[in-house]
C-alpha positions as a printed NumPy array, in Angstrom:
array([[  5.712,  -6.459,  18.08 ],
       [  9.145,  -8.122,  18.433],
       [  7.745, -11.139,  20.286],
       [  4.956, -11.559,  17.73 ],
       [  7.421, -11.315,  14.828],
       [  9.667, -13.94 ,  16.442],
       [  6.671, -16.248,  16.936],
       [  5.612, -15.874,  13.299],
       [  9.123, -16.63 ,  12.043],
       [  9.321, -19.675,  14.309],
       [  6.005, -20.952,  12.915],
       [  7.027, -20.755,   9.235],
       [  8.584, -24.261,   9.152],
       [  5.298, -25.731,  10.425],
       [  3.497, -24.317,   7.396],
       [  6.105, -24.829,   4.663],
       [  7.326, -28.384,   4.221],
       [ 11.081, -28.991,   4.347],
       [ 11.819, -25.479,   5.608],
       [ 14.72 , -25.376,   8.064],
       [ 14.29 , -23.363,  11.285],
       [ 14.608, -19.638,  10.699],
       [ 16.079, -16.904,  12.869],
       [ 14.66 , -13.392,  12.967],
       [ 17.513, -11.107,  11.929],
       [ 15.713,  -7.866,  12.745],
       [ 12.49 ,  -5.976,  12.414],
       [ 11.178,  -2.489,  11.938],
       [  7.841,  -0.993,  12.834],
       [  6.339,   1.986,  11.092],
       [  3.144,   3.957,  10.866],
       [  1.037,   3.431,   7.782],
       [ -0.661,   6.462,   6.261],
       [ -4.386,   6.715,   6.753],
       [ -6.118,   9.505,   4.828],
       [ -8.614,  11.399,   6.965],
       [-11.633,   9.816,   5.261],
       [-10.056,   6.347,   5.334],
       [ -9.935,   5.993,   1.543],
       [ -6.905,   6.086,  -0.788],
       [ -5.628,   9.314,  -2.297],
       [ -4.421,   8.688,  -5.849],
       [ -3.768,  11.189,  -8.612],
       [ -2.135,  14.441,  -9.592],
       [ -2.223,  17.25 ,  -7.038],
       [ -4.292,  20.125,  -8.331],
       [ -2.11 ,  22.871,  -6.846],
       [  1.395,  21.456,  -7.461],
       [  2.164,  20.772, -11.127],
       [  3.786,  17.384, -11.694],
       [  3.109,  16.033,  -8.188],
       [  1.447,  12.63 ,  -8.218],
       [  0.124,  11.275,  -4.925],
       [ -0.518,   7.615,  -4.155],
       [ -1.113,   7.056,  -0.466],
       [ -3.358,   4.494,   1.114],
       [ -3.618,   2.507,   4.309],
       [ -4.371,  -0.679,   2.386],
       [ -1.225,  -0.489,   0.29 ],
       [ -0.324,  -4.122,   0.818],
       [ -3.473,  -5.381,  -0.856],
       [ -4.077,  -2.558,  -3.328],
       [ -0.482,  -1.797,  -4.391],
       [ -0.523,  -3.95 ,  -7.548],
       [ -3.715,  -2.374,  -8.887],
       [ -2.903,   1.177,  -7.791],
       [  0.632,   0.84 ,  -9.162],
       [ -0.648,  -0.268, -12.553],
       [ -3.265,   2.494, -12.742],
       [ -0.845,   5.161, -11.503],
       [  1.83 ,   4.062, -13.999],
       [ -0.739,   4.29 , -16.785],
       [ -1.546,   7.882, -15.805],
       [  2.068,   8.864, -15.252],
       [  2.957,   7.605, -18.729],
       [  0.353,   9.932, -20.201],
       [ -2.53 ,   7.515, -20.421],
       [ -6.105,   8.338, -19.607],
       [ -7.15 ,   8.243, -15.992],
       [ -9.062,   5.135, -15.047],
       [-12.625,   5.799, -13.837],
       [-11.953,   3.424, -10.905],
       [ -9.74 ,   6.133,  -9.389],
       [-12.294,   8.955,  -9.705],
       [-13.544,   8.754,  -6.085],
       [ -9.963,   8.82 ,  -4.744],
       [ -8.532,  11.956,  -6.318],
       [ -6.659,  14.445,  -4.104],
       [ -9.067,  17.214,  -5.1  ],
       [-11.815,  15.762,  -2.916],
       [-10.231,  17.411,   0.145]])
């Protein structure tokens, strides 16, 4: 992963005009959560009052939408039907 990260950083000036050469200051690798069925888990836990779960492997692409829908629910709004298939209670 370190060599790939360094290569990507070195390639940035070839994609962005007028970008000076960059130096990789550091990097971190981590595991991303993957629910057992491969789909997001979003919503209030049924057995722990007040616990809201939002975990998904595709967080980079879905974070804006999930964040908006979760915030709506957390602020007391109605749950969006789009989240129905991803509720924690399905397990």
